[in-house]
Protein backbone atom coordinates (compact mmCIF):
# COMPACT_ATOMS: atom_id res chain seq x y z
CA MET A 1 24.55 22.14 7.22
CA SER A 2 23.24 19.55 4.79
CA TRP A 3 22.60 15.83 4.49
CA ASN A 4 22.20 13.44 1.60
CA VAL A 5 20.47 10.26 0.59
CA THR A 6 21.25 8.14 -2.47
CA ILE A 7 18.11 7.17 -4.36
CA GLU A 8 18.37 3.96 -6.36
CA VAL A 9 15.50 3.45 -8.83
CA ALA A 10 14.52 -0.05 -9.95
CA ASP A 11 11.76 -1.74 -11.96
CA CYS A 12 9.13 -3.12 -9.57
CA ALA A 13 8.63 -6.23 -11.71
CA SER A 14 12.38 -6.85 -11.89
CA PRO A 15 14.15 -5.33 -8.84
CA SER A 16 17.58 -6.17 -10.28
CA THR A 17 16.82 -3.91 -13.27
CA LEU A 18 18.03 -0.43 -12.28
CA LEU A 19 16.61 2.51 -14.19
CA SER A 20 18.95 5.17 -15.54
CA GLY A 21 17.56 8.50 -16.68
CA ALA A 22 14.72 8.57 -14.12
CA LYS A 23 13.86 12.18 -13.23
CA ILE A 24 14.07 13.18 -9.55
CA SER A 25 12.00 16.19 -8.51
CA MET A 26 10.87 18.00 -5.40
CA GLY A 27 7.71 19.97 -5.98
CA ALA A 28 8.05 21.76 -9.28
CA VAL A 29 11.85 21.66 -9.19
CA GLU A 30 13.66 18.95 -11.17
CA LEU A 31 16.80 18.00 -9.22
CA GLY A 32 18.41 15.69 -11.75
CA VAL A 33 18.28 12.19 -13.24
CA THR A 34 19.61 8.81 -12.16
CA ASP A 35 22.99 7.75 -13.55
CA GLY A 36 23.91 4.57 -15.42
CA SER A 37 23.63 2.62 -12.17
CA GLY A 38 20.11 3.90 -11.53
CA ARG A 39 21.29 6.19 -8.72
CA TYR A 40 20.98 9.84 -7.82
CA VAL A 41 22.53 11.47 -4.75
CA ALA A 42 20.12 14.05 -3.31
CA THR A 43 21.70 16.71 -1.11
CA LEU A 44 19.25 18.52 1.18
CA ASP A 45 19.29 21.41 3.62
CA ASP A 46 19.40 20.32 7.25
CA PHE A 47 15.92 21.70 7.99
CA ASN A 48 14.39 19.55 5.24
CA ASN A 49 14.11 16.47 7.45
CA LEU A 50 11.23 14.66 5.65
CA PRO A 51 11.56 15.41 1.92
CA ILE A 52 9.15 13.98 -0.62
CA PHE A 53 10.66 13.13 -4.04
CA ARG A 54 8.67 12.63 -7.24
CA ILE A 55 10.31 10.10 -9.52
CA SER A 56 9.33 9.65 -13.15
CA LYS A 57 10.53 7.88 -16.24
CA ASP A 58 9.09 7.32 -19.69
CA ASP A 59 6.76 4.31 -19.83
CA TYR A 60 6.62 4.07 -16.01
CA ILE A 61 4.03 5.42 -13.60
CA THR A 62 5.28 8.46 -11.71
CA ASP A 63 5.36 7.97 -7.94
CA SER A 64 6.35 9.87 -4.80
CA PHE A 65 8.64 8.69 -2.03
CA SER A 66 9.43 10.23 1.36
CA PHE A 67 12.61 9.79 3.40
CA ASP A 68 13.42 10.63 7.00
CA LYS A 69 16.69 12.43 7.74
CA GLU A 70 17.08 10.65 11.08
CA ILE A 71 16.76 7.24 9.45
CA HIS A 72 18.04 7.59 5.89
CA SER A 73 20.82 10.20 6.02
CA GLY A 74 23.94 8.84 4.34
CA THR A 75 22.20 5.68 3.12
CA THR A 76 21.18 4.27 -0.24
CA GLN A 77 17.45 3.74 -0.57
CA THR A 78 16.03 1.57 -3.37
CA VAL A 79 12.61 2.47 -4.70
CA CYS A 80 10.77 1.01 -7.66
CA LEU A 81 8.52 2.25 -10.45
CA VAL A 82 5.75 0.28 -12.15
CA ASN A 83 5.69 -0.28 -15.89
CA PRO A 84 2.01 -1.17 -16.38
CA PRO A 85 0.89 -3.65 -19.05
CA SER A 86 -1.57 -1.02 -20.29
CA ILE A 87 -2.05 2.68 -19.87
CA PRO A 88 -5.50 3.86 -18.66
CA ASP A 89 -6.00 6.29 -21.52
CA GLY A 90 -5.09 3.71 -24.12
CA GLN A 91 -1.51 4.72 -24.76
CA ASP A 92 0.97 1.96 -25.43
CA PRO A 93 3.58 1.57 -22.66
CA ASP A 94 5.80 -0.45 -25.00
CA ILE A 95 6.32 2.52 -27.33
CA PRO A 96 9.19 4.64 -25.95
CA GLY A 97 7.91 7.87 -24.48
CA GLU A 98 4.27 7.08 -25.18
CA SER A 99 3.24 7.21 -21.51
CA GLY A 100 5.47 10.24 -20.95
CA GLY A 101 6.06 9.33 -17.35
CA GLN A 102 2.77 10.99 -16.50
CA GLU A 103 1.13 10.50 -13.14
CA PHE A 104 -2.10 8.76 -13.89
CA GLY A 105 -5.00 9.79 -11.67
CA GLY A 106 -3.03 11.90 -9.22
CA ASN A 107 -0.75 9.59 -7.20
CA GLY A 108 -2.84 6.60 -8.18
CA CYS A 109 -5.80 7.45 -5.91
CA PHE A 110 -8.30 7.01 -8.75
CA ILE A 111 -11.34 5.68 -6.86
CA VAL A 112 -10.78 7.80 -3.74
CA THR A 113 -10.50 10.91 -5.92
CA ALA A 114 -13.64 9.96 -7.87
CA THR A 115 -15.74 9.31 -4.77
CA THR A 116 -14.62 12.42 -2.88
CA GLY A 117 -14.62 14.70 -5.91
CA SER A 118 -11.09 16.01 -5.45
CA SER A 119 -7.49 14.80 -5.64
CA GLU A 120 -6.84 17.06 -2.64
CA SER A 121 -9.66 15.77 -0.43
CA VAL A 122 -9.05 14.86 3.21
CA GLU A 123 -9.38 11.18 2.32
CA VAL A 124 -6.79 11.37 -0.47
CA SER A 125 -4.40 13.40 1.70
CA ARG A 126 -4.64 10.91 4.58
CA LEU A 127 -4.02 8.01 2.26
CA ARG A 128 -0.97 9.67 0.72
CA HIS A 129 0.40 10.59 4.15
CA LEU A 130 0.14 7.00 5.38
CA ARG A 131 1.69 5.66 2.19
CA ASP A 132 4.60 8.08 2.49
CA ARG A 133 5.09 7.22 6.16
CA VAL A 134 5.34 3.50 5.46
CA SER A 135 7.60 4.09 2.45
CA ALA A 136 9.93 6.27 4.52
CA ALA A 137 10.17 3.72 7.32
CA SER A 138 10.76 0.56 5.29
CA ARG A 139 12.17 -0.27 1.89
CA LEU A 140 10.23 -3.54 1.81
CA GLY A 141 7.12 -1.63 2.83
CA ALA A 142 7.71 0.85 0.02
CA GLN A 143 8.21 -1.99 -2.44
CA LEU A 144 5.00 -3.66 -1.28
CA ILE A 145 3.03 -0.43 -1.69
CA ASN A 146 4.44 0.17 -5.16
CA VAL A 147 3.46 -3.30 -6.33
CA ILE A 148 -0.02 -2.84 -4.84
CA TYR A 149 -0.40 0.43 -6.73
CA GLY A 150 0.83 -1.29 -9.90
CA GLU A 151 -1.96 -3.84 -9.66
CA TYR A 152 -4.48 -1.21 -8.61
CA GLU A 153 -3.68 0.73 -11.80
CA GLN A 154 -4.91 -2.22 -13.84
CA PHE A 155 -8.57 -1.90 -12.85
CA SER A 156 -9.19 1.30 -10.90
CA PRO A 157 -9.12 3.93 -13.70
CA ALA A 158 -12.09 2.33 -15.45
CA ILE A 159 -14.06 2.10 -12.19
CA ALA A 160 -13.20 5.71 -11.36
CA ALA A 161 -14.35 6.87 -14.81
CA GLU A 162 -17.74 5.19 -14.30
CA LEU A 163 -18.07 6.60 -10.78
CA GLU A 164 -17.50 10.11 -12.07
CA GLN A 165 -20.65 9.76 -14.19
CA ASN A 166 -22.92 8.64 -11.34
CA VAL A 167 -23.32 10.65 -8.12
CA ILE A 168 -25.27 7.89 -6.37
CA ALA A 169 -22.54 5.37 -7.15
CA GLN A 170 -19.92 7.81 -5.86
CA LYS A 171 -21.66 8.11 -2.49
CA ALA A 172 -22.23 4.37 -2.23
CA ALA A 173 -18.56 3.64 -2.96
CA LEU A 174 -17.48 6.33 -0.48
CA TRP A 175 -19.58 4.88 2.36
CA VAL A 176 -19.19 1.18 1.64
CA ILE A 177 -15.59 1.02 0.37
CA VAL A 178 -13.45 4.13 0.73
CA ARG A 179 -14.14 5.25 4.29
CA PRO A 180 -14.05 1.74 5.83
CA LEU A 181 -10.73 1.05 4.07
CA LEU A 182 -9.23 4.38 5.09
CA ALA A 183 -10.21 3.77 8.73
CA TRP A 184 -8.72 0.28 8.51
CA TYR A 185 -5.42 1.56 7.08
CA THR A 186 -5.30 4.29 9.72
CA LEU A 187 -5.65 1.73 12.51
CA ALA A 188 -2.98 -0.45 10.92
CA GLY A 189 -0.66 2.56 10.77
CA ILE A 190 -1.26 3.44 14.43
CA LEU A 191 -0.65 -0.16 15.50
CA ALA A 192 2.61 -0.16 13.52
CA PHE A 193 3.91 3.25 14.53
CA GLU A 194 2.01 4.42 17.63
CA GLN A 195 1.03 1.22 19.44
CA ALA A 196 2.28 2.67 22.74
CA ASP A 197 -0.61 5.17 22.66
CA PRO A 198 -3.66 3.16 23.88
CA LYS A 199 -6.02 6.10 23.40
CA ALA A 200 -5.05 6.46 19.74
CA VAL A 201 -5.45 2.71 19.19
CA LYS A 202 -8.86 2.68 20.90
CA GLN A 203 -10.12 5.64 18.89
CA ALA A 204 -8.84 4.28 15.58
CA ALA A 205 -10.44 0.89 16.30
CA GLN A 206 -13.77 2.59 17.08
CA ASP A 207 -13.48 4.63 13.86
CA VAL A 208 -13.34 1.39 11.86
CA LEU A 209 -16.56 0.21 13.48
CA ASN A 210 -18.20 3.63 13.00
CA THR A 211 -17.50 3.61 9.25
CA CYS A 212 -19.39 0.29 8.93
CA PRO A 213 -22.76 1.21 10.45
CA ARG A 214 -25.45 -1.43 10.77
CA TYR A 215 -28.05 0.63 8.93
CA LEU A 216 -26.09 0.08 5.67
CA GLY A 217 -26.67 -3.68 5.96
CA GLY A 218 -23.34 -5.17 6.88
CA SER A 219 -24.42 -8.80 6.48
CA SER A 220 -25.64 -8.18 2.91
CA ILE A 221 -22.44 -6.29 2.04
CA ILE A 222 -20.27 -9.10 3.41
CA ALA A 223 -22.25 -11.74 1.51
CA LEU A 224 -21.85 -9.82 -1.77
CA LEU A 225 -18.15 -9.23 -1.19
CA ASP A 226 -17.65 -12.92 -0.46
CA LYS A 227 -19.39 -13.84 -3.71
CA ILE A 228 -17.27 -11.37 -5.62
CA ARG A 229 -14.07 -12.77 -4.09
CA ALA A 230 -15.16 -16.30 -4.97
CA GLY A 231 -15.96 -15.28 -8.56
CA ASP A 232 -19.59 -16.34 -8.15
CA ALA A 233 -22.45 -14.78 -10.08
CA LEU A 234 -24.35 -12.20 -8.07
CA PRO A 235 -28.07 -12.64 -7.34
CA PRO A 236 -30.34 -11.07 -9.98
CA ASP A 237 -31.86 -8.72 -7.38
CA THR A 238 -28.45 -7.18 -6.66
CA ASN A 239 -28.32 -3.40 -6.93
CA PRO A 240 -27.70 -2.58 -10.63
CA LEU A 241 -24.81 -0.28 -9.66
CA LEU A 242 -22.96 -3.16 -8.05
CA LEU A 243 -23.75 -5.49 -10.94
CA ASP A 244 -22.06 -3.00 -13.27
CA PHE A 245 -18.89 -2.88 -11.17
CA ALA A 246 -18.73 -6.53 -10.13
CA PRO A 247 -16.75 -7.83 -13.17
CA ARG A 248 -14.05 -5.20 -12.65
CA ILE A 249 -13.87 -5.90 -8.93
CA GLN A 250 -13.71 -9.64 -9.59
CA ALA A 251 -10.72 -9.03 -11.86
CA ALA A 252 -8.96 -7.53 -8.84
CA THR A 253 -9.46 -10.74 -6.86
CA ARG A 254 -7.02 -12.46 -9.25
CA LEU A 255 -4.29 -9.98 -8.39
CA PRO A 256 -2.58 -11.16 -5.19
CA PHE A 257 -1.43 -7.79 -3.87
CA ALA A 258 -4.56 -5.81 -4.71
CA SER A 259 -6.76 -8.57 -3.30
CA TRP A 260 -4.84 -8.54 -0.02
CA ALA A 261 -4.72 -4.75 0.19
CA ILE A 262 -8.32 -3.95 -0.76
CA LEU A 263 -10.79 -6.85 -0.74
CA ASP A 264 -9.49 -8.69 2.31
CA PRO A 265 -9.47 -5.69 4.70
CA LEU A 266 -12.82 -4.49 3.33
CA VAL A 267 -14.46 -7.80 4.24
CA ARG A 268 -12.68 -7.86 7.59
CA ALA A 269 -13.77 -4.32 8.43
CA TRP A 270 -17.44 -5.01 7.71
CA ARG A 271 -17.33 -8.39 9.48
CA SER A 272 -15.67 -6.82 12.54
CA ALA A 273 -18.52 -4.28 12.84
CA THR A 274 -21.32 -6.72 12.00
CA ASP A 275 -20.14 -9.67 14.12
CA ARG A 276 -18.58 -7.55 16.87
CA LEU A 277 -15.08 -8.96 16.39
CA ASP A 278 -11.89 -7.62 17.95
CA VAL A 279 -10.89 -5.24 15.14
CA VAL A 280 -7.33 -4.88 16.47
CA ASP A 281 -6.89 -8.63 16.25
CA GLU A 282 -8.41 -8.65 12.76
CA VAL A 283 -5.94 -5.98 11.60
CA ALA A 284 -3.07 -7.96 13.13
CA GLN A 285 -4.15 -11.13 11.31
CA TRP A 286 -4.40 -9.15 8.08
CA LEU A 287 -0.90 -7.70 8.48
CA ALA A 288 0.47 -11.18 9.11
CA THR A 289 -0.86 -12.30 5.72
CA ALA A 290 0.95 -9.51 3.81
CA PRO A 291 2.38 -11.15 0.67
CA LEU A 292 5.92 -10.01 1.39
CA GLU A 293 7.26 -13.42 0.39
CA LEU A 294 6.44 -12.54 -3.22
CA LEU A 295 8.97 -9.69 -3.11
CA ALA A 296 12.75 -9.95 -3.36
CA PRO A 297 14.62 -9.26 -0.10
CA PRO A 298 17.52 -6.77 -0.12
CA ASN A 299 20.81 -8.33 -1.20
CA ASP A 300 22.91 -6.37 1.28
CA PRO A 301 22.96 -8.28 4.64
CA GLN A 302 23.19 -5.08 6.66
CA VAL A 303 20.26 -3.50 4.80
CA LEU A 304 18.28 -6.71 5.25
CA ASP A 305 18.90 -6.66 9.02
CA VAL A 306 17.72 -3.05 9.22
CA GLU A 307 14.64 -3.78 7.11
CA LEU A 308 13.63 -6.80 9.14
CA GLY A 309 14.21 -4.85 12.33
CA VAL A 310 11.72 -2.22 11.19
CA LEU A 311 9.15 -4.80 10.09
CA VAL A 312 9.39 -6.82 13.27
CA GLY A 313 8.56 -3.67 15.23
CA PHE A 314 5.25 -3.45 13.39
CA PHE A 315 4.17 -6.65 15.18
CA ASP A 316 5.18 -5.83 18.75
CA PHE A 317 1.49 -5.81 19.69
CA ARG A 318 0.94 -9.39 18.34
CA PRO A 319 4.25 -11.36 18.48
CA MET A 320 2.69 -14.73 17.59
CA LEU A 321 1.32 -13.39 14.33
CA ARG A 322 4.76 -12.01 13.55
CA LEU A 323 6.06 -15.59 13.72
CA GLN A 324 3.42 -16.73 11.24
CA LEU A 325 4.67 -14.19 8.72
CA GLY A 326 8.26 -15.12 9.52
CA GLU A 327 7.65 -18.81 8.69
CA ARG A 328 6.39 -17.87 5.24
CA LEU A 329 9.31 -15.51 4.65
CA ALA A 330 11.79 -18.18 5.76
CA ALA A 331 10.33 -20.64 3.24
CA ALA A 332 10.40 -18.06 0.43
CA TRP A 333 13.76 -16.50 1.36
CA PRO A 334 15.97 -19.43 2.49
CA ASP A 335 19.12 -17.33 2.24
CA ALA A 336 17.62 -14.88 4.73
CA ALA A 337 16.80 -17.46 7.42
CA SER A 338 19.56 -16.30 9.76
CA ALA A 339 18.55 -12.66 9.42
CA LEU A 340 14.92 -13.57 10.10
CA GLY A 341 16.01 -15.37 13.25
CA ARG A 342 18.11 -12.44 14.46
CA ALA A 343 15.21 -10.07 13.91
CA GLY A 344 12.80 -12.31 15.82
CA PHE A 345 10.61 -13.29 12.87
CA VAL A 346 11.30 -17.00 13.34
CA SER A 347 12.48 -19.12 16.26
CA GLN A 348 16.17 -19.91 16.47
CA THR A 349 15.37 -23.64 16.18
CA LEU A 350 14.22 -23.04 12.60
CA THR A 351 17.37 -21.12 11.68
CA ASN A 352 19.57 -23.87 13.15
CA ASP A 353 17.91 -26.79 11.30
């Protein structure tokens, strides 16, 4: 027995641009390349129910995508690759073949790899697993993640290179940034996929608080992060390590997806622990501000209905916040208003106006 999934590869910056000649691999085995329509039909053994494909193309950043046999068998799944404005090692992405489709920094986990010392660390593995889980469940989720990684690629390699030269900075970044963010993402994933398990939610929420201990000075960390987000100059008595990284971090605040995915949850995590806020509610509010309206919705009405059905399920634990996101999507995607209403993202009164 076997099953198949059609992989359609697009340019993240221009989803209507489909990429022919993209290489599709599983592990070390190259399966084939996309055709003139940017598609490749992958046929898999029945036991391979959660395959992970590596997709690469010259001048684009190689990425991995996972699909679920129960969800995606017999369907066409669109994924996208990022063509960065610059390549971390200085190669020119506008020269054909110059970037070679190489995977910069090991699945893009530059800073996590630098702080943990290995591209196969527990932290990197957990981050990849969560990314693959979201990508397998939702095309829009996969598109959002890919655009986030595209922006992340613009500033993280330089930070990672500096971290690799300073053990103290590595540990500081691990404790103050990496572990709080990983705990935050883990809780968000549990709320989206396993919200029916109250013990898992409770433990994950406590893990977020535990990764932001008071002895590290949460109030000071929050104040510095707020200044960085606002683009303000840091006080002269700021730790020299942070002063060195601040300009690069401030550059990330001007990137809408990276700012939402990294800086916003980092501040929320530390504020939740310091001010004793409801961390589950904070994660819900963060999810509701996801900049999905900046992405292009699927053109196929049936695919759109399926995608919105998956996304609406992520908010079952906070329906009112789901409506907040829906109102933004309805304004940005007027042609999708009816689909948003059917999915429960917006009230029927809005779709009938």
